[in-house]
mmCIF file of C-alpha atoms in Angstrom:
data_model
loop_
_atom_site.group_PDB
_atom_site.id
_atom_site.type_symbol
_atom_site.label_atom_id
_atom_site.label_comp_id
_atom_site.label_asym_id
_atom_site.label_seq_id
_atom_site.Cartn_x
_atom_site.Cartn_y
_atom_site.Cartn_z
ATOM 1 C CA UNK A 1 0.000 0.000 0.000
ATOM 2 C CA UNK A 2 0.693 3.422 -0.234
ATOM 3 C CA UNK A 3 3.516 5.070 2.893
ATOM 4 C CA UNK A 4 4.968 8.503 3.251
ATOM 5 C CA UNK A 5 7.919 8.389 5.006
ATOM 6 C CA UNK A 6 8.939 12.210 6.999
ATOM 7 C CA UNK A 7 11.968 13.129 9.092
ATOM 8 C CA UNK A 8 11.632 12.616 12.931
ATOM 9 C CA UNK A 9 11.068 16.415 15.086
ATOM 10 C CA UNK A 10 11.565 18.469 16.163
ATOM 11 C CA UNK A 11 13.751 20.570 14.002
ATOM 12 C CA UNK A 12 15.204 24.228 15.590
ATOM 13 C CA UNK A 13 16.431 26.256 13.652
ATOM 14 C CA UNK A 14 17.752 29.931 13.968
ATOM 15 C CA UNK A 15 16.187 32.871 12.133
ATOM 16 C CA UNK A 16 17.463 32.970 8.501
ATOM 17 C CA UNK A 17 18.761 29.546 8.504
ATOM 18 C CA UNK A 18 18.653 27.011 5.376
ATOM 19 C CA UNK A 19 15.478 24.148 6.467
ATOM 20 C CA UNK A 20 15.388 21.009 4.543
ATOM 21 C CA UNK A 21 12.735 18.362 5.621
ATOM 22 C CA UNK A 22 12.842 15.216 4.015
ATOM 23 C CA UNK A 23 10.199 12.982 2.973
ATOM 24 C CA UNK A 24 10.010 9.859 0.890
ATOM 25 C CA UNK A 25 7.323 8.114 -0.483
ATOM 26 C CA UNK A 26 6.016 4.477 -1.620
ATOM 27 C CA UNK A 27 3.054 4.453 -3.577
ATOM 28 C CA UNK A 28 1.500 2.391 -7.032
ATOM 29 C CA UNK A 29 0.892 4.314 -10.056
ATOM 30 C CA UNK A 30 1.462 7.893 -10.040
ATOM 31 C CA UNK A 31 0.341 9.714 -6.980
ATOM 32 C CA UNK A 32 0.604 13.711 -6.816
ATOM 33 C CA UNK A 33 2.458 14.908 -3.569
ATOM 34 C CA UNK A 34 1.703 17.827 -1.073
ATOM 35 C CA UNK A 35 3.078 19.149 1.822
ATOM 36 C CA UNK A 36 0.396 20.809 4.595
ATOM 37 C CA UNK A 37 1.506 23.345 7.239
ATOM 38 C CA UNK A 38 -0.422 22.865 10.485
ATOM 39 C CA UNK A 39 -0.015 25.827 12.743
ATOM 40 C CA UNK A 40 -0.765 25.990 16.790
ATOM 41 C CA UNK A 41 -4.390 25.187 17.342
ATOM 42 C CA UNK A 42 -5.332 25.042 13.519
ATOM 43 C CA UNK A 43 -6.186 22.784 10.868
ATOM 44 C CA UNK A 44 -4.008 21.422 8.118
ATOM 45 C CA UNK A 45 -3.226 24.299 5.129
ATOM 46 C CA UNK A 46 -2.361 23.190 1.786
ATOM 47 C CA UNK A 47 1.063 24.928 1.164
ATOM 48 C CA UNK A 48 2.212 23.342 -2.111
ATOM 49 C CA UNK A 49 1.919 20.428 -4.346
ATOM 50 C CA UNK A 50 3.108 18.895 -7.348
ATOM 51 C CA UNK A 51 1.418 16.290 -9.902
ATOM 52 C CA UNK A 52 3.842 14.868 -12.041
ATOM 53 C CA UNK A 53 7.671 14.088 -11.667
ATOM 54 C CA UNK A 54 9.798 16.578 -11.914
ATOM 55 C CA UNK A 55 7.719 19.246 -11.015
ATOM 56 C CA UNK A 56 8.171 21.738 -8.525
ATOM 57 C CA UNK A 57 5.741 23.137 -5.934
ATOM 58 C CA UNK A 58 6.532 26.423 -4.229
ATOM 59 C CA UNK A 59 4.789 28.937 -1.899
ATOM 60 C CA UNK A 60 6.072 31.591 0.148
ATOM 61 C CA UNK A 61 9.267 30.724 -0.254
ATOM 62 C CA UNK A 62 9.130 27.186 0.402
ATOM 63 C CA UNK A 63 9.776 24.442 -2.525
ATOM 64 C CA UNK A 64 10.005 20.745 -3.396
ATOM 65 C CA UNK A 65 10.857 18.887 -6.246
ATOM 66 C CA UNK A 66 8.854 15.443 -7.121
ATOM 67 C CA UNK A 67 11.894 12.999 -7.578
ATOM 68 C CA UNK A 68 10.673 9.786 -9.166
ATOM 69 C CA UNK A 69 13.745 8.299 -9.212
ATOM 70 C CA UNK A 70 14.766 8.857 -5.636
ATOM 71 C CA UNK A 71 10.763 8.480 -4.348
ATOM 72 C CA UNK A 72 11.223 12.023 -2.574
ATOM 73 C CA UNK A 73 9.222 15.087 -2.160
ATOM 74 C CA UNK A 74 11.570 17.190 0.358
ATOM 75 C CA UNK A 75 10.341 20.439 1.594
ATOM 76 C CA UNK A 76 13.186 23.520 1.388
ATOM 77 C CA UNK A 77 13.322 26.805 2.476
ATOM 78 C CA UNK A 78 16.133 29.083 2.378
ATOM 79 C CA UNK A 79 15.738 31.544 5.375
ATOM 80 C CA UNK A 80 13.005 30.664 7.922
ATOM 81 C CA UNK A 81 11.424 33.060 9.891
ATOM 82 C CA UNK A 82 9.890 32.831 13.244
ATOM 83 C CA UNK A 83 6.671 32.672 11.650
ATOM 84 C CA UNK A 84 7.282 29.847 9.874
ATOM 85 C CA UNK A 85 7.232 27.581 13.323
ATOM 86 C CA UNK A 86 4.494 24.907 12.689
ATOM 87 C CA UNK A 87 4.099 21.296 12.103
ATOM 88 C CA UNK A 88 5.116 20.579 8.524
ATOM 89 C CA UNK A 89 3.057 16.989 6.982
ATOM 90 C CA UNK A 90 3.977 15.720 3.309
ATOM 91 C CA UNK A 91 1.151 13.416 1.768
ATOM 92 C CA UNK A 92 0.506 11.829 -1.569
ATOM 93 C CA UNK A 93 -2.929 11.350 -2.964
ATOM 94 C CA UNK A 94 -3.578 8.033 -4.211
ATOM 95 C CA UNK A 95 -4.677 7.469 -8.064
ATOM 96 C CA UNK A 96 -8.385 6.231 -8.661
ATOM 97 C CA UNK A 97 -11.101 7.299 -6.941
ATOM 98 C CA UNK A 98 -11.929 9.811 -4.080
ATOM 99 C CA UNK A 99 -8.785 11.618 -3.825
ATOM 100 C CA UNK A 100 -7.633 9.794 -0.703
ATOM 101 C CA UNK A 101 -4.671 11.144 1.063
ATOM 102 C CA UNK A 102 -1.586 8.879 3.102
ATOM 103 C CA UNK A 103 0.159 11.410 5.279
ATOM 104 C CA UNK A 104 3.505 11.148 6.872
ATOM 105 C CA UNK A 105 3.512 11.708 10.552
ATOM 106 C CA UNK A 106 5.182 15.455 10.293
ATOM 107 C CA UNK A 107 7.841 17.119 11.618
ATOM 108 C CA UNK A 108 7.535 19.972 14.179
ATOM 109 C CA UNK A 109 9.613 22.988 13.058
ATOM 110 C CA UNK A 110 10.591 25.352 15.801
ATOM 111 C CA UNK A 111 12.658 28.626 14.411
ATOM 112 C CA UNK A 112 14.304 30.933 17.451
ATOM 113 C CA UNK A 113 15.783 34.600 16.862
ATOM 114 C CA UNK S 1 -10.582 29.817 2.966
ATOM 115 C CA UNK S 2 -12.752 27.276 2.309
ATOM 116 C CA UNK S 3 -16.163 27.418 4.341
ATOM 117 C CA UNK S 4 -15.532 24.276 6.282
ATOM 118 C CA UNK S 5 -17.151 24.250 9.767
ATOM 119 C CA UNK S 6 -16.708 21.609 12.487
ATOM 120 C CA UNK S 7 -19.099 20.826 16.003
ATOM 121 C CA UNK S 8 -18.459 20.929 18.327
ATOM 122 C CA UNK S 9 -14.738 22.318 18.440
ATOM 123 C CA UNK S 10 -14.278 20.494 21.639
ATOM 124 C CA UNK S 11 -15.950 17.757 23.694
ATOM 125 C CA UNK S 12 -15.529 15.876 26.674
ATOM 126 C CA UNK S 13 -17.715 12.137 27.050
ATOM 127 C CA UNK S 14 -17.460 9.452 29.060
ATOM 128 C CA UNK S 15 -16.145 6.029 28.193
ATOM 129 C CA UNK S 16 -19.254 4.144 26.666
ATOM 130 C CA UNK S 17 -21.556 7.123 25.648
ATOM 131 C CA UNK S 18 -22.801 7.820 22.158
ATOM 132 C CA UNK S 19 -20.864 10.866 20.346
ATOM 133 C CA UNK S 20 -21.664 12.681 16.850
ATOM 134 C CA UNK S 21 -19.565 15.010 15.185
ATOM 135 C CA UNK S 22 -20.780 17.574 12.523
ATOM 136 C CA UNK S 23 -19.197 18.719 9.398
ATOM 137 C CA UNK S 24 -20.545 21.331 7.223
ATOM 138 C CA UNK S 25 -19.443 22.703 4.474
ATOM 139 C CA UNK S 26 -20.632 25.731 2.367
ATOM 140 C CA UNK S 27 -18.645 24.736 -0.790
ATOM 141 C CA UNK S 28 -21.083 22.829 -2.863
ATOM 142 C CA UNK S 29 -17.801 19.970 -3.362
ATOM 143 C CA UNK S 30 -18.728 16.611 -3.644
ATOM 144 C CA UNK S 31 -16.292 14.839 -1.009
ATOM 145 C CA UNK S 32 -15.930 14.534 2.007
ATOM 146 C CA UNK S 33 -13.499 12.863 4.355
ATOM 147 C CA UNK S 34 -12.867 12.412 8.706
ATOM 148 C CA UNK S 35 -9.485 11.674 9.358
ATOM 149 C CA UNK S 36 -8.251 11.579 13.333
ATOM 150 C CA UNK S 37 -4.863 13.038 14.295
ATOM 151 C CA UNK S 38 -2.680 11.500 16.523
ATOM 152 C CA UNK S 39 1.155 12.121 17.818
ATOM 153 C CA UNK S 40 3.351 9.888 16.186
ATOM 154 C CA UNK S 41 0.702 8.769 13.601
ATOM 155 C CA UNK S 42 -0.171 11.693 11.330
ATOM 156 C CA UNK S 43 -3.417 12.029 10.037
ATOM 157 C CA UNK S 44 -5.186 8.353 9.337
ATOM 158 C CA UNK S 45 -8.582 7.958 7.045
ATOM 159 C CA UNK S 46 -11.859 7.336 9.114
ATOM 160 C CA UNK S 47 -14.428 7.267 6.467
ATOM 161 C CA UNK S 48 -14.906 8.967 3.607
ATOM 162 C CA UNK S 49 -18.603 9.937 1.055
ATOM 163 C CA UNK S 50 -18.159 10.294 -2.414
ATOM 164 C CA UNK S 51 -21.943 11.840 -2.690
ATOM 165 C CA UNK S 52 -24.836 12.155 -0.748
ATOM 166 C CA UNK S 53 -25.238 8.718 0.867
ATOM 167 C CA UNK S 54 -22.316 7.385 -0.860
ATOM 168 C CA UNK S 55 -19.580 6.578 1.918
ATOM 169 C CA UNK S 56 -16.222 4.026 2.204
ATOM 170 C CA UNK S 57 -14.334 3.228 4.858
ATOM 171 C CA UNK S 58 -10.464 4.208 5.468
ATOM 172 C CA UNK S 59 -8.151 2.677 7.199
ATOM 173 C CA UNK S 60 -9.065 3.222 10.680
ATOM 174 C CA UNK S 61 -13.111 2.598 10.549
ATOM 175 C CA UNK S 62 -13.515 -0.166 13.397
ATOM 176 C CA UNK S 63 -15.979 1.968 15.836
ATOM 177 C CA UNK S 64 -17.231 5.067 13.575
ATOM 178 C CA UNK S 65 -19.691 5.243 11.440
ATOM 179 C CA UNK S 66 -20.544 7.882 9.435
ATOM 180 C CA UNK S 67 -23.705 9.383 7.095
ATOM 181 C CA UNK S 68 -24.232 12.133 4.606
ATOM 182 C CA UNK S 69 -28.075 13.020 3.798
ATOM 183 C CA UNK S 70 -27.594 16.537 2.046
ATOM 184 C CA UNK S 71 -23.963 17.644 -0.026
ATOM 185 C CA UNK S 72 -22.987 20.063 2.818
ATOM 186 C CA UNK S 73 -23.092 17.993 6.279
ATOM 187 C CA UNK S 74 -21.497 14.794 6.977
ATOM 188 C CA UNK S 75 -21.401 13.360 10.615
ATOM 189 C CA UNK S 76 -19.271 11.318 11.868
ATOM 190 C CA UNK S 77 -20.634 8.741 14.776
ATOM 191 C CA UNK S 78 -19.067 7.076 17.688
ATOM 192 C CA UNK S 79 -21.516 4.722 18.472
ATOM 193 C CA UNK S 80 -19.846 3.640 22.124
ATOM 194 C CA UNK S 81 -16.682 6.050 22.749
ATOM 195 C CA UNK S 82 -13.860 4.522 24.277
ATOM 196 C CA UNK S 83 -10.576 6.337 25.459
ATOM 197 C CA UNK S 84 -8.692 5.091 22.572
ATOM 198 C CA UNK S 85 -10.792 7.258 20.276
ATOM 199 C CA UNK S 86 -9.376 10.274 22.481
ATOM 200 C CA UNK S 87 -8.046 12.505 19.345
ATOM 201 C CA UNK S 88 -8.571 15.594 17.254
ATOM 202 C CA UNK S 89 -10.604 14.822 14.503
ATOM 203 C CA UNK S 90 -10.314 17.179 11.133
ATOM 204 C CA UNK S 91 -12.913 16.785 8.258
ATOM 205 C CA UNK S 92 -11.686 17.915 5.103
ATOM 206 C CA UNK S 93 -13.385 18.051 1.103
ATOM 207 C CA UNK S 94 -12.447 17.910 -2.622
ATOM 208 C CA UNK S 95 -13.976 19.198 -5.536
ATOM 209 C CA UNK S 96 -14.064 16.343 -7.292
ATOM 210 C CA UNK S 97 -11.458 13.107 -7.064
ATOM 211 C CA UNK S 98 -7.876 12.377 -9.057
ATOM 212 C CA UNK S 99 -4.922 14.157 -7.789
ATOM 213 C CA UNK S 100 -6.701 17.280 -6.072
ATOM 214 C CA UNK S 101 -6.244 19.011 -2.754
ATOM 215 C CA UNK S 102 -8.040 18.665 0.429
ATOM 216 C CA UNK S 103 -8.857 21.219 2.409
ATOM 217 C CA UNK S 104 -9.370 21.160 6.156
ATOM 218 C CA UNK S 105 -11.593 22.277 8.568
ATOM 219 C CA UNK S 106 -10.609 23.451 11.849
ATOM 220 C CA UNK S 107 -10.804 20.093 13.879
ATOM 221 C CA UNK S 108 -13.256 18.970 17.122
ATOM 222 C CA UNK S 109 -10.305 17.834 19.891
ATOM 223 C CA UNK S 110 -12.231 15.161 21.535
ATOM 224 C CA UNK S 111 -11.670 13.642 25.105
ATOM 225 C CA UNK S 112 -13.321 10.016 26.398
ATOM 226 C CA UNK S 113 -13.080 9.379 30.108
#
């Protein structure tokens, strides 16, 4: 069946610094992959996806890459802000019916001045 | 932001007691999904409806169930709560099923004594 695989938390980081959260994925046919941004007390936000391999997904400021050949979907970021503290979750959605999402069990990003 | 509401947003019940949880949405999309949140376990599928009375189970069904009579409400049932279904509890929609986004509603944290 269908896994998403995410990098253990938390993850601090200082102001400006370079975030990279990895995530890997096992799925049949060809899923599309998203990452969701979950901030204190809120629900999930979509914050980007991509459909097809080699596409990129980006969103204030943040990007991944959709690596077929490495099964990966990691989330970058070149200079996190204090703002950007939340719990990051990638997911694929599986081909066929209903749009049904597999998420990975996220990784808690905590960014300090 | 989508118009996804959630009721209650918090609820406390004791081990054995009935619960229902209410999604409505004001979106006119077709699905619907319940997914529970739990640390170490990301977000797992309850049950999901395809249409007005059209539902399938996910991967964690054993003790929900779950109905949709009109497009914009789908509730979510606990026939017999026990402390194991102790959890936040998102619904989320989709326009229409292949590789589209979810989005989420704000999420009922629910507590079973």
């Amino acid at each position: 069946g269908n896994s998403v695989t995410q990098m253990e938390g938390p993850v601090t980081l200082s102001e400006e610094a370079f975030l990279t959260i990895n995530c890997t994925y096992t799925a049949t046919g060809y899923p599309s992959l998203f990452w969701y941004v979950q901030y204190p007390g809120e629900g999930l936000q979509l914050l980007l996806k991509a459909t097809k391999a080699d596409d990129k997904g980006s969103n204030k400021g943040f990007e991944a890459t959709y690596r077929k050949e490495t099964t990966s979907f990691h989330l970058e970021k070149g200079s996190v802000q204090v703002s950007d503290s939340a719990v990051y979750f990638c997911a694929l959605s599986s081909t066929g019916t209903a749009s049904k999402l597999t998420f990975g069990t996220g990784t808690r990003l905590q960014v300090t001045l | 932001d989508a118009g996804i509401t959630q009721s209650p947003r918090h609820k406390v019940t004791e081990t054995g007691t009935p619960v229902t949880l209410r999604c409505h949405q004001t979106e006119n999309h077709r699905y619907m999904y319940w997914y529970r949140q739990d640390p170490g376990h990301g977000l797992r599928l309850i049950h999901y409806s395809y249409g007005v009375k059209d539902t399938d189970k996910g991967e964690v069904s054993d003790g929900y169930s779950v109905s949709r009579s009109k497009t914009e409400d789908f509730l979510l049932t606990l026939e017999s709560a026990t402390s194991s279904q102790t959890s936040v509890y998102f619904c989320a929609i989709s326009e229409t099923s292949g590789n589209y986004e979810q989005y989420f509603g704000p999420g009922t944290r629910l507590t079973v004594t």
